[in-house]
Structures are given as C-alpha cells and as structure tokens.
CSV table of C-alpha atoms in Angstrom, one decimal:
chain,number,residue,atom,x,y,z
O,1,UNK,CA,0.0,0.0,0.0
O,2,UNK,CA,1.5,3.1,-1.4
O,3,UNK,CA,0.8,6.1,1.3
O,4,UNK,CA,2.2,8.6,-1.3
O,5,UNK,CA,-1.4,7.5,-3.5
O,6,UNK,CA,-3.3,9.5,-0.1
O,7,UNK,CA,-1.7,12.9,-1.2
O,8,UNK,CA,-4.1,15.8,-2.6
O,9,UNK,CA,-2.4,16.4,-5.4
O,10,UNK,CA,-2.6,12.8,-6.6
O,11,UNK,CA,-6.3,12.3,-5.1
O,12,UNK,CA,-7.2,14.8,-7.3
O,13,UNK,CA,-5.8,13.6,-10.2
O,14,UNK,CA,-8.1,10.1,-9.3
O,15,UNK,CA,-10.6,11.6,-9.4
O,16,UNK,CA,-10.6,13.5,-12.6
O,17,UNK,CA,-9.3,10.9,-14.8
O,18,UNK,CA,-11.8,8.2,-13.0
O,19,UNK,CA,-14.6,10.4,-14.8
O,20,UNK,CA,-13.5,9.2,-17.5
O,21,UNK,CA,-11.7,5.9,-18.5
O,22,UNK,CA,-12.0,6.0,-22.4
O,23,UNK,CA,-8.4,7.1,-22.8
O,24,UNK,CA,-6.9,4.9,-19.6
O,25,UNK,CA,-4.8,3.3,-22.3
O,26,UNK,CA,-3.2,6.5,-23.3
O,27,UNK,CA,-2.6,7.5,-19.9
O,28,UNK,CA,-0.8,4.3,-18.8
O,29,UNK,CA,1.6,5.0,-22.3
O,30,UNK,CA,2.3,8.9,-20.8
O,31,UNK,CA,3.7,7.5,-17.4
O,32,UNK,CA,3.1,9.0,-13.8
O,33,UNK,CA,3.2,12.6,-13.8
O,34,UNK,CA,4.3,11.9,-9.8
O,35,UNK,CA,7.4,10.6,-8.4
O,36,UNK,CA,6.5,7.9,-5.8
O,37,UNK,CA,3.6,7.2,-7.7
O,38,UNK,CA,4.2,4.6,-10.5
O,39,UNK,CA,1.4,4.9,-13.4
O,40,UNK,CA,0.5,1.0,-12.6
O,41,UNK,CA,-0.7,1.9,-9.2
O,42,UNK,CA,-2.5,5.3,-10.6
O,43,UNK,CA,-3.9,3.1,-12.7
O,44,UNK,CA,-5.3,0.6,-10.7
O,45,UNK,CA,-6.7,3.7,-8.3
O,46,UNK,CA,-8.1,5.1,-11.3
O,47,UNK,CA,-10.0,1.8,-12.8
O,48,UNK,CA,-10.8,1.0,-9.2
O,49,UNK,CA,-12.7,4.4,-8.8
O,50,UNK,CA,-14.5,3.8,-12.1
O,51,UNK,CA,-15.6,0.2,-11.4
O,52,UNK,CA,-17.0,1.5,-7.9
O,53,UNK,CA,-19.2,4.2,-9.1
O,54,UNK,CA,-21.9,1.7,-9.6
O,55,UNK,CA,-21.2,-1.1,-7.3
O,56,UNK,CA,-19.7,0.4,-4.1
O,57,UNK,CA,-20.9,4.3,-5.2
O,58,UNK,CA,-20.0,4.9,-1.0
O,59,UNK,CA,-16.8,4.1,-1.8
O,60,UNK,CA,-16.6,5.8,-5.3
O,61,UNK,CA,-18.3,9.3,-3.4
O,62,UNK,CA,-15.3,9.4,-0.7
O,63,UNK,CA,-12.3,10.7,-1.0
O,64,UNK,CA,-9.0,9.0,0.4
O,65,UNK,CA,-10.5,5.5,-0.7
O,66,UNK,CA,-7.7,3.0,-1.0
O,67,UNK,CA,-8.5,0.5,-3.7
O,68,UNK,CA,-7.3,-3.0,-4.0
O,69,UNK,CA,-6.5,-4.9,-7.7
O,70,UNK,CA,-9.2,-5.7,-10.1
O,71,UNK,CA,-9.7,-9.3,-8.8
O,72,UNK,CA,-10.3,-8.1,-5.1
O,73,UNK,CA,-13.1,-5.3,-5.6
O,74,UNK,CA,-14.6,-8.2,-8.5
O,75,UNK,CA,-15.3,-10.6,-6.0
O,76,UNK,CA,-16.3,-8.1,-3.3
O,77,UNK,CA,-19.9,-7.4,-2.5
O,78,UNK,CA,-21.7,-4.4,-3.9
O,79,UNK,CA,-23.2,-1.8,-1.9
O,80,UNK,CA,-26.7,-3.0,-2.3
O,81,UNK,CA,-26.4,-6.6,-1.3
O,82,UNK,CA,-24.3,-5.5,1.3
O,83,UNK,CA,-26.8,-3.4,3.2
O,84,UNK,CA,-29.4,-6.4,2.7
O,85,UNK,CA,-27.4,-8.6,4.6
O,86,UNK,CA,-26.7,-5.5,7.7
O,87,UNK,CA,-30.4,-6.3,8.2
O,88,UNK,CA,-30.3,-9.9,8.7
O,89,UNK,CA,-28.3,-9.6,12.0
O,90,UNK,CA,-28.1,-8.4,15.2
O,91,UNK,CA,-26.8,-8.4,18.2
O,92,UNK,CA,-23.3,-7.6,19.8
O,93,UNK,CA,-20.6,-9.2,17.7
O,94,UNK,CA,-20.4,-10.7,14.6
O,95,UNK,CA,-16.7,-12.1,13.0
O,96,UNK,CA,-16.4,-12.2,9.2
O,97,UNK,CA,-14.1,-14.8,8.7
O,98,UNK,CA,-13.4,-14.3,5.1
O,99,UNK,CA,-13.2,-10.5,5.4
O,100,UNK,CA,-11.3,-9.6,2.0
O,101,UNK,CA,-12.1,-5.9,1.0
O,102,UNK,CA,-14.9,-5.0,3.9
O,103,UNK,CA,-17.9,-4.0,2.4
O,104,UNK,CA,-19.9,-5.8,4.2
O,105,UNK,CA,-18.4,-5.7,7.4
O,106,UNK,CA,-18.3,-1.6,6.7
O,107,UNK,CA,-22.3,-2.4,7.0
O,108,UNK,CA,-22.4,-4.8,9.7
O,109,UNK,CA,-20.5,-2.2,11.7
O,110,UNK,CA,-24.1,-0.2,11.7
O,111,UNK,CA,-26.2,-2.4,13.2
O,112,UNK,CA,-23.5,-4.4,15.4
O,113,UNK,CA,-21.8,-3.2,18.3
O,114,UNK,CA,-18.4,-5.1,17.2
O,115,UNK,CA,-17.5,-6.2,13.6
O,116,UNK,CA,-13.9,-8.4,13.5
O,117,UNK,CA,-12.4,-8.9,10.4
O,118,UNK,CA,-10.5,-11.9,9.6
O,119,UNK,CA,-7.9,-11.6,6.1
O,120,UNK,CA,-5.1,-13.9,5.5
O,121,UNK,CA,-3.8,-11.3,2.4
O,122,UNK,CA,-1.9,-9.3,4.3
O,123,UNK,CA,-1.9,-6.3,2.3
O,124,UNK,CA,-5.7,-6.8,1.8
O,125,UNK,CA,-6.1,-6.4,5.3
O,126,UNK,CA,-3.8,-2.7,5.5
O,127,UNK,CA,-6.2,-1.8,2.8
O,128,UNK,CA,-9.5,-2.4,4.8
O,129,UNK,CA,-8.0,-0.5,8.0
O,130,UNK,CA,-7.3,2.2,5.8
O,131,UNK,CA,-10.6,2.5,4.6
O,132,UNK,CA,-12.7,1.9,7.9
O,133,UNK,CA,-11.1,5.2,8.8
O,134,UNK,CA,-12.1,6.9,6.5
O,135,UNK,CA,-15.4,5.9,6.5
O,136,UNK,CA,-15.5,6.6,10.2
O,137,UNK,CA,-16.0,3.0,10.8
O,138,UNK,CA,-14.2,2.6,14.2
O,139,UNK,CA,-15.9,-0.2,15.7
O,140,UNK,CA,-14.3,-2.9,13.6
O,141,UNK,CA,-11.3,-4.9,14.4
O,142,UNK,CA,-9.2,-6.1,11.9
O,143,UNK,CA,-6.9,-9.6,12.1
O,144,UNK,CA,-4.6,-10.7,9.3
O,145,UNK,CA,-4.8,-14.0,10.1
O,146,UNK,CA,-6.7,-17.5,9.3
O,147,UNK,CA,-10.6,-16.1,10.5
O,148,UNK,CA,-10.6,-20.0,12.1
O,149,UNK,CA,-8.0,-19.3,14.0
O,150,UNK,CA,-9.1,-16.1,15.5
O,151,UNK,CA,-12.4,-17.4,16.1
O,152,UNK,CA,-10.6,-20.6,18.3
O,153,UNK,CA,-9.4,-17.8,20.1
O,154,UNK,CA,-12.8,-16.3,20.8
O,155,UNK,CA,-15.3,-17.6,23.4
O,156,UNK,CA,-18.5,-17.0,21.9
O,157,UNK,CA,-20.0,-14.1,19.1
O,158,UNK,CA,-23.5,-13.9,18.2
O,159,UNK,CA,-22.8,-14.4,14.4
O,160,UNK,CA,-20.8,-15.9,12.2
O,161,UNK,CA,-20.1,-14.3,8.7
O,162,UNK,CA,-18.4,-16.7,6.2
O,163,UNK,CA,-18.0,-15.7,1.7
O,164,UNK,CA,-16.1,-19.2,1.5
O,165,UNK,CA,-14.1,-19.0,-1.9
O,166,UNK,CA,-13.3,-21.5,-4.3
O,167,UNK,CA,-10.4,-23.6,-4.7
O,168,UNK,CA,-10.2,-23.7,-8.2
O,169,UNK,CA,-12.4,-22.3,-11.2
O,170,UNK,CA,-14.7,-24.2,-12.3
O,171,UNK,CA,-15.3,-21.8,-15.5
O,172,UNK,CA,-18.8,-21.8,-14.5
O,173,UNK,CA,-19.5,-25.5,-13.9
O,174,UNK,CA,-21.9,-26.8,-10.7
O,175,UNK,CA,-19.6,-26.5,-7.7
O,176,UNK,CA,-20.1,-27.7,-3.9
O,177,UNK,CA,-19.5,-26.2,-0.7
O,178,UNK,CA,-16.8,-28.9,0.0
O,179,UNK,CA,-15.0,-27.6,-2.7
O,180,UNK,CA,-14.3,-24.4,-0.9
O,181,UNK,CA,-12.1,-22.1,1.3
O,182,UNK,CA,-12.7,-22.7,4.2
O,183,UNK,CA,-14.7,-26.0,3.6
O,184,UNK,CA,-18.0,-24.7,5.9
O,185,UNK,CA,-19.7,-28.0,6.2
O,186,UNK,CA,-16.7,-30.0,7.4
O,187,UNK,CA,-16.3,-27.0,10.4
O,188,UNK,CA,-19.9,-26.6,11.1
O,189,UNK,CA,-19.5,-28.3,14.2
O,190,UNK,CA,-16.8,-26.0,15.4
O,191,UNK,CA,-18.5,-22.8,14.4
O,192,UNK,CA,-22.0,-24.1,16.5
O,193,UNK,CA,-19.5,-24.1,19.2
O,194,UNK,CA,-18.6,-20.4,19.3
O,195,UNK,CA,-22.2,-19.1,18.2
O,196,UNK,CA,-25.8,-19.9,17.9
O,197,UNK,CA,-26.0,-18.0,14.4
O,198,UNK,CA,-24.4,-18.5,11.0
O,199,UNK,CA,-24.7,-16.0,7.6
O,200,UNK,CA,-23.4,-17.7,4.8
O,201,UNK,CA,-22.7,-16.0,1.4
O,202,UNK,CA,-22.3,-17.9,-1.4
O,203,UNK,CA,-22.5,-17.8,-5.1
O,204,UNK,CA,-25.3,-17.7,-7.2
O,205,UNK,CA,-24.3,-21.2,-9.2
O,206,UNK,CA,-24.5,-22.9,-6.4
O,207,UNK,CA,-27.5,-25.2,-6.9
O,208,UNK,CA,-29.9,-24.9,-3.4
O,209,UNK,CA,-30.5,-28.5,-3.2
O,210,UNK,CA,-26.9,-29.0,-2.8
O,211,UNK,CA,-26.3,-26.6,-0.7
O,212,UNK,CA,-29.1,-28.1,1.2
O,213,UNK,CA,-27.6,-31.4,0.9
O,214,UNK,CA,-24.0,-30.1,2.1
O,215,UNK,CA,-25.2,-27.9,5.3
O,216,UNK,CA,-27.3,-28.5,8.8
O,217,UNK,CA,-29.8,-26.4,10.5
O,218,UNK,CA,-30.7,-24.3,7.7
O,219,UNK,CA,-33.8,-21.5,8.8
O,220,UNK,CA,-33.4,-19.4,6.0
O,221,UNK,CA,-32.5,-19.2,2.5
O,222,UNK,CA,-31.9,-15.9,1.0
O,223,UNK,CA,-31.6,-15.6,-3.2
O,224,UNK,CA,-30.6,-11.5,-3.9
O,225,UNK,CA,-30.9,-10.2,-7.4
O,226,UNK,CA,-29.7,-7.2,-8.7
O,227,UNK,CA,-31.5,-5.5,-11.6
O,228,UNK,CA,-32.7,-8.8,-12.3
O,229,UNK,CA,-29.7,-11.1,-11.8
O,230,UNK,CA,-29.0,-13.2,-9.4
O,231,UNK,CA,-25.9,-12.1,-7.1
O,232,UNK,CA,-26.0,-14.0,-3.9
O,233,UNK,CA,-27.2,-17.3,-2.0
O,234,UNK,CA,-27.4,-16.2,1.4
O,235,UNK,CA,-27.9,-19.0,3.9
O,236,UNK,CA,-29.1,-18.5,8.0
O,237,UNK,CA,-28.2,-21.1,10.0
O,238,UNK,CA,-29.8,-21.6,13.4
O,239,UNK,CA,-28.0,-23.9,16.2
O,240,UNK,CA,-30.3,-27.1,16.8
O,241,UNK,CA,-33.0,-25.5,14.1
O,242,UNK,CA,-35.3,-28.2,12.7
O,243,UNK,CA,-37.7,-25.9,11.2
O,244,UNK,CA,-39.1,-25.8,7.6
O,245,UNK,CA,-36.5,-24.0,5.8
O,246,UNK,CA,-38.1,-20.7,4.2
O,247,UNK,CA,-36.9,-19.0,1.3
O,248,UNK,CA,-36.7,-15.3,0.6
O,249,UNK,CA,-36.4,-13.7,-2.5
O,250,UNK,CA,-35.5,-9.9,-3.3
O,251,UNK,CA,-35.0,-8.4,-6.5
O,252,UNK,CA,-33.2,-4.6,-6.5
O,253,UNK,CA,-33.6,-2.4,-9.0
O,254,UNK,CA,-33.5,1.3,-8.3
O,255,UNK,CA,-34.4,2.1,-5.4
O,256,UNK,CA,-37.3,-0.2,-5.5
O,257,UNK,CA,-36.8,-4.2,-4.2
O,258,UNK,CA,-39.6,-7.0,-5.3
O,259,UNK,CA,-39.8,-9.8,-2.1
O,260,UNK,CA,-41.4,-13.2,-2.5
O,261,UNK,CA,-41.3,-15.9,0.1
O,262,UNK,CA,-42.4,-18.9,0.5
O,263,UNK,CA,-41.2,-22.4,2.4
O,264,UNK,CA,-39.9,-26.0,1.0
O,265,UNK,CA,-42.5,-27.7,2.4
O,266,UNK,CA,-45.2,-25.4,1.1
O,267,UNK,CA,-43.7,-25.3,-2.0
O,268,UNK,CA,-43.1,-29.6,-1.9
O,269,UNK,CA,-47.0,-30.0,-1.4
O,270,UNK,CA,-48.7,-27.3,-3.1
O,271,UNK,CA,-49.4,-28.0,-7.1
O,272,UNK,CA,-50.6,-25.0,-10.1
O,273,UNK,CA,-53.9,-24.8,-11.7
O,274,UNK,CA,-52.8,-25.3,-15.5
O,275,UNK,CA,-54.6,-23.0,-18.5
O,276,UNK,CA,-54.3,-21.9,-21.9
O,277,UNK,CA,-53.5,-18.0,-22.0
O,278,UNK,CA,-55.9,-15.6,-21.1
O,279,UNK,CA,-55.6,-12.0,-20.9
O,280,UNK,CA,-52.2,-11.6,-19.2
O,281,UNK,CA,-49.0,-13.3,-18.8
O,282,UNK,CA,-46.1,-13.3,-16.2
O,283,UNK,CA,-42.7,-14.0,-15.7
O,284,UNK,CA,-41.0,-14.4,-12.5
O,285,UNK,CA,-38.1,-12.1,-11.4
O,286,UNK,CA,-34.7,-13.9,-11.4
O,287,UNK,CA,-34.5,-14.6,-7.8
O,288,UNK,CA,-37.9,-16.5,-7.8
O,289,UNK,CA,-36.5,-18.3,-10.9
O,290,UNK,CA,-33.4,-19.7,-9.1
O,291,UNK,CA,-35.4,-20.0,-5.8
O,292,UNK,CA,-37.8,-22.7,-7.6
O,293,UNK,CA,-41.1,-21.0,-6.1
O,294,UNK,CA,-43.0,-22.2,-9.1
O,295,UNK,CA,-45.8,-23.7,-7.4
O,296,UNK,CA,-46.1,-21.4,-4.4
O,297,UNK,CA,-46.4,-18.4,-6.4
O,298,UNK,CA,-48.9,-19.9,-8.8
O,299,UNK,CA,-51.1,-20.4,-5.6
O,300,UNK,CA,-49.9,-17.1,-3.9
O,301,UNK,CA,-51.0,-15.1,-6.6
O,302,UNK,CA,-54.0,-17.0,-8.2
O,303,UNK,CA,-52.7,-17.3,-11.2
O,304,UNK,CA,-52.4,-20.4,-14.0
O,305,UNK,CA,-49.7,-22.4,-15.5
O,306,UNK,CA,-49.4,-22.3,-19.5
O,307,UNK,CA,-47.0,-25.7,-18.8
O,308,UNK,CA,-45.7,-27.7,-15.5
O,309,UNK,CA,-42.3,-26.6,-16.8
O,310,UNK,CA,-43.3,-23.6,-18.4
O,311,UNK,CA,-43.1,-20.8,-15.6
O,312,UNK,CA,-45.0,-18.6,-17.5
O,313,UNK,CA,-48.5,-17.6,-15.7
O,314,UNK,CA,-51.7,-16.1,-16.6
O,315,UNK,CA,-54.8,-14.3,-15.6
O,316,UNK,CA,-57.7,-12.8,-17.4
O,317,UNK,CA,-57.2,-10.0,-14.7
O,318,UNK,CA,-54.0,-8.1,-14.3
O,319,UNK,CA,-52.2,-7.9,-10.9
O,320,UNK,CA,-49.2,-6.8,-9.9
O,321,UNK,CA,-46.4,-9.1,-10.1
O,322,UNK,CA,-42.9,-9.8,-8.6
O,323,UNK,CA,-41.1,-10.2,-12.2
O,324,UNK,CA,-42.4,-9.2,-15.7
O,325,UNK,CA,-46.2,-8.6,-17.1
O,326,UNK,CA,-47.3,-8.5,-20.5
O,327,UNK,CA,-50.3,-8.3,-21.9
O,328,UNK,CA,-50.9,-10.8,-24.7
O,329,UNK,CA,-51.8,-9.3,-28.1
O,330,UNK,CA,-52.1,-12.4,-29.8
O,331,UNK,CA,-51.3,-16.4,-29.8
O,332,UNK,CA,-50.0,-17.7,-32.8
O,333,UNK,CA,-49.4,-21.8,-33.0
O,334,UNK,CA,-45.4,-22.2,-33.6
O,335,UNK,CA,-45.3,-22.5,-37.8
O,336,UNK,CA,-43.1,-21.2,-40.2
O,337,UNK,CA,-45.7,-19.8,-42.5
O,338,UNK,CA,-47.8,-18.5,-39.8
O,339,UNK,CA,-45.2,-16.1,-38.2
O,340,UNK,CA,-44.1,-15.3,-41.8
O,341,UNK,CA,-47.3,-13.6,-42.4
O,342,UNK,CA,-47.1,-11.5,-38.7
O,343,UNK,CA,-44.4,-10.1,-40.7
O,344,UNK,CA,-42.1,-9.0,-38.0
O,345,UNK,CA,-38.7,-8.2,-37.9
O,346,UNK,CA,-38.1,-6.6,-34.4
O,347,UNK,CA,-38.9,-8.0,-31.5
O,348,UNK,CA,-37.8,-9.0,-28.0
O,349,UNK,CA,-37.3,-12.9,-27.9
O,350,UNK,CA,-37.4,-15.1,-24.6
O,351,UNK,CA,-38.1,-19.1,-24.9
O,352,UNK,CA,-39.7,-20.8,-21.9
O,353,UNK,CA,-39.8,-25.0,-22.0
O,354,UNK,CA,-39.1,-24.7,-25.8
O,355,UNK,CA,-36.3,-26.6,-27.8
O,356,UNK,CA,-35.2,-23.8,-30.1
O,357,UNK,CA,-32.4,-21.2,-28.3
O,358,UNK,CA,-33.1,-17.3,-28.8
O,359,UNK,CA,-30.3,-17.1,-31.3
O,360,UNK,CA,-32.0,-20.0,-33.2
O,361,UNK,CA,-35.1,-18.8,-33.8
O,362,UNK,CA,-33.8,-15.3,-34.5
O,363,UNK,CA,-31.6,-16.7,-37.6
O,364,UNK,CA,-34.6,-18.7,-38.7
O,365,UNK,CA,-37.2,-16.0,-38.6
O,366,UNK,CA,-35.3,-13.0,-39.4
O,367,UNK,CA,-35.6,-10.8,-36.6
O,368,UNK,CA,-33.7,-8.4,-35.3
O,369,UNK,CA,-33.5,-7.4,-31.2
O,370,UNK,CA,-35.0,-4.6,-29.9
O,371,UNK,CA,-38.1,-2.5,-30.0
O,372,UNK,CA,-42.0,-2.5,-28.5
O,373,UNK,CA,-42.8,-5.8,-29.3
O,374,UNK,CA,-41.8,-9.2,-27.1
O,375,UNK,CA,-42.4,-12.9,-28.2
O,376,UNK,CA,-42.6,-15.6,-25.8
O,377,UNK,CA,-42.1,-18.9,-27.7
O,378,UNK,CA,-43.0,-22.0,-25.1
O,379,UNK,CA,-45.0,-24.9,-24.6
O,380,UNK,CA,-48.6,-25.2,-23.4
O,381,UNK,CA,-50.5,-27.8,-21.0
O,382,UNK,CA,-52.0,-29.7,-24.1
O,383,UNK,CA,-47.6,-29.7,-25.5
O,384,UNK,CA,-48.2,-27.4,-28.2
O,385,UNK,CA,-45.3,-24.6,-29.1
O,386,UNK,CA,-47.1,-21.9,-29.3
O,387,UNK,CA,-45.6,-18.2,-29.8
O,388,UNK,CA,-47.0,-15.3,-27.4
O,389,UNK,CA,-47.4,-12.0,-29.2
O,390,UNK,CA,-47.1,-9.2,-26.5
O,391,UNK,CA,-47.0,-6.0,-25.0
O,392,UNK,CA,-44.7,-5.2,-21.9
O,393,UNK,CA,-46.4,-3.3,-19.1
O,394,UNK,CA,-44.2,-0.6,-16.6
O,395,UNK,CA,-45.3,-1.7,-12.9
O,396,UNK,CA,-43.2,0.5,-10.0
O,397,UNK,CA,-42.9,-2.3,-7.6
C-alpha cells in the first residue's frame, strides 16, 4: 500500500481521470506525472474508482478511498447486497471470517456493536484498515490472520459471517461447498460451538439442493438479485433448528426491491392450476427463478400455469407481479408460415420450455433485437409450441 497514492495532489488527479476511463490506455503510455507514484498503481486507483461508481458508489463518493487490484473489488460485494445482509443480523458481535475488502463488514458495523475482520492477504487487510477510517467505521477490528484461527481464540460471538471462496475455477460448472475455502460444512460443528448464528454467502451457481444437501440447520434461505440477476445465495443457519427452511427472494432495482417468500414444504406440497393463456402473462423475477417457487407463487397469486415446466403464468385479470407482465396481443401456434405472415422483424425474444435457443429462432425467422414488441415462444399444458405476441407493461414495484 502506497501512502504517497493519499496525497491531494494525486487524489485529485483520481478523481478526474476516473470520470472518465475512455483514454486509460493513453494515460498508462504517458507515465506518472508523480514521483512515488508509478502509473501502474495510478492506474489501478483510477479503474478501481470507475468500477466502484456503480457497485460500491459509497466508496466511489469518498475521497481518500484506497482500492485494491481488479480481482479483489470483482469478488467483493456491492453496496446493495451488502446493506441487505446488515439487516439480517443483530446483536453484539459478529466475526467475518473471510473479510477480504470490507464491504460488508463496513455495514455490519451499523447495526452491530463489534464487527472483526478476519484476512489472510496481508496487504488486503492494510487496505481495509485504511478505509474503515475513513469511512469513520471505528468499531471494527481487523486480524490478518486464518478467521478459524481467531475465532478458536474467541469464546463465543452472536454471528458468524463466512464468503467461503473457491479452490479452483470451475469456469462456471456446478460446484459444492466442499470444494471451498474454508470447507463450511466440514467445520460446522466447530463454528455451533462459538455461536448460535451463521450467515453464509455464497455464489449464485450454487444449486440450493446442494447446498441443502451439504449444510445442517438451515432457517433461511436468501436468493438476492440485482437489476434482475442473481448475485448471492445467502444461507441463515440456526443452532439445533429443525424448522421448515423458508426462502426469501428480493429483487433490487433502483431504489425499488420485489420480495417473494415462500417455504420447501409449502412449495413440496402445493401443485398449479394449468390453462391456456388468457388475458395476461407473467414472468417471474430472477430470484424467484433460481429460488424454484413455481408452485407457491402460482397459488400465492392465483394465477395459471401455460406448462408444468413452463413458468409462464396467466390471468384474465392483471395484478401486480414480482417479475415481468405482458399483456398478450395475440397467440400464434409455432409454424413457419404463420409467423411469416405477422411479418415481423423486431422484436424482444425469450423461450420458456421450448427446444429452439433465442439465437436459433432469431436466424430462422429473421428478426432483429429490440423495440416495442416481445415474443414468448413455449409450450402449453395440451404440449403445443405456441408463440406469445405481447405487450410489456411498466409496474413500480
């Protein structure tokens, strides 16, 4: 960590050419215009700033920020997700054993008396001191050490935070929890000993069921989406808990956040009314998507199935909706000729239960992305592609 990067002069400078990163390339080939400042590390400050403006825009707002390689503020967790979890607990002290850059222990810090923050990378760890200070965060504690270790140390907290990481990439292949840093379920034992409460972060390919499989007293699941996709798994575990696990969905966009919940068991029992489409159709936000709400939503809401495997839902009566709504303009059986005739060549395209891709039926048919128009190709109950002509409708959720 390079002190001489906290001057004025080069702050300054950080933040003007973060406004603007078009012409980074150029200004890495000009050099440093600072002595004990070498253009790699301006450079890093400088795509750091830009790369926060949207995910951390705290950080990006404050001057003095200290930021950390690409790969570090990549994996970190943005600003919105960050304050979702500060809500989920309580109490007097919470250890993050995985702390990496801070964000979320920055938040923590506001609704917990003590934050500690575990890092092995040492110079990781100088990084998130220096920016707790700034941000006036004074109540966190800061270890650059093996979180495990410091937590044997401990007698007892009232949470445990873990983002385990993964050994290896899997370039975007089905992973397990086993297969990461630190390996959660093999310690579970040892973290029920120091605390009744465990937040676990992990990432969206996860699949639930495995995560189920892999971990014990689960109370809650958490799926977070951000303008609709899916960021974070976020699992509550409760010492001896043995309820039915419920699941919590949240979609942010803008200010605004769309919540659905609903638990395994009701979602195990309960089945969907099926139908042909009527007036209105729906699509589920990304969380409930991942989540696998299907059914419990269909009964939540009232609404019908076009297909078992479908997703797609419909009503002759619009309500508002934690996803998309259309309303349908036409229904056109799935035939070459027929859509021929429709004559279109702009449209939005999304497939549901249908065994062309997007890209597929967009070389076959000739039609450009884009504009007022959105076709649903799918499959009804009676297994008939059909193609749904519609309208998007704007619903402030």
């Amino acid at each position: 960590m390079n002190i001489h990067i906290l001057h004025t002069e080069v702050q300054d400078y950080i933040f003007e050419k973060s406004n603007n990163t078009k012409d980074l390339a150029k200004l890495i080939l000009a050099g440093s215009p600072f002595e004990n400042v070498s253009i790699q590390e301006l450079a890093q400050q400088i795509n750091g700033r830009s790369k926060a403006k949207k995910k951390i825009p705290l950080w990006y707002q404050t001057r003095g920020i200290y930021y950390p390689p690409t790969l570090n503020l990549e994996q970190t967790s943005s600003e919105a997700t960050a304050i979702y979890k500060s809500n989920l607990v309580f109490g007097d002290t919470l250890i993050d054993l995985t702390g990496g850059l801070g964000i979320d222990d920055y938040y923590f810090s506001k609704t917990m008396k003590n934050v500690i923050h575990c890092e092995l990378n040492g110079e990781l760890s100088k990084i998130a001191a220096h920016n707790f200070k700034i941000l006036g965060a004074d109540n966190i504690k800061l270890y650059a050490d093996d979180g495990l270790k410091v937590l044997e140390s401990l007698d007892a907290v009232d949470w445990i935070y873990i983002d385990p990481s993964r050994r290896n990439d899997h370039k975007g292949k089905v992973f397990f929890l086993e297969d990461c840093l630190p390996d959660v379920p093999s310690h579970l034992d040892f973290l029920f000993s120091k605390t009744n409460n465990i937040l676990i972060k992990t990432s969206p390919l996860l699949d639930i069921q495995s995560g189920l499989n892999s971990l014990q007293c689960v109370k809650e699941i958490h799926v977070i989406a951000i303008n609709n996709e899916v960021k974070e798994l976020l699992w509550i575990l409760e010492k001896n808990s043995n309820h039915d696990v419920t699941v919590k969905t949240a979609n942010i966009n803008k200010g605004t956040k769309q919540e659905f919940s609903f638990t395994l068991k009701e979602e195990n029992v309960n089945t969907s009314n099926l139908s042909l489409p009527k007036k209105y159709i729906y699509e589920p936000n990304a969380s409930i998507m991942k989540a696998g709400g299907f059914q419990s939503i269909s009964n939540f809401y009232r609404l019908e199935k076009l297909h078992q495997n479908s997703h797609l839902y419909t009503s002759d009566i619009f309500i508002e909706f934690p996803g998309r709504s259309f309303e349908i303009q036409s229904v056109l059986p799935y035939q070459k000729q027929t859509l021929k005739k429709e004559n279109i060549t702009k449209a939005n395209i999304t497939t549901r239960n249908f065994p062309e891709t997007v890209s597929e039926i967009r070389k076959k048919f000739k039609i450009m992305d884009g504009g007022d128009l959105y076709l649903f190709f799918t499959t009804n109950y009676e297994s008939k592609k059909i193609v749904l002509v519609c309208k998007k409708i704007q619903v402030d959720i």
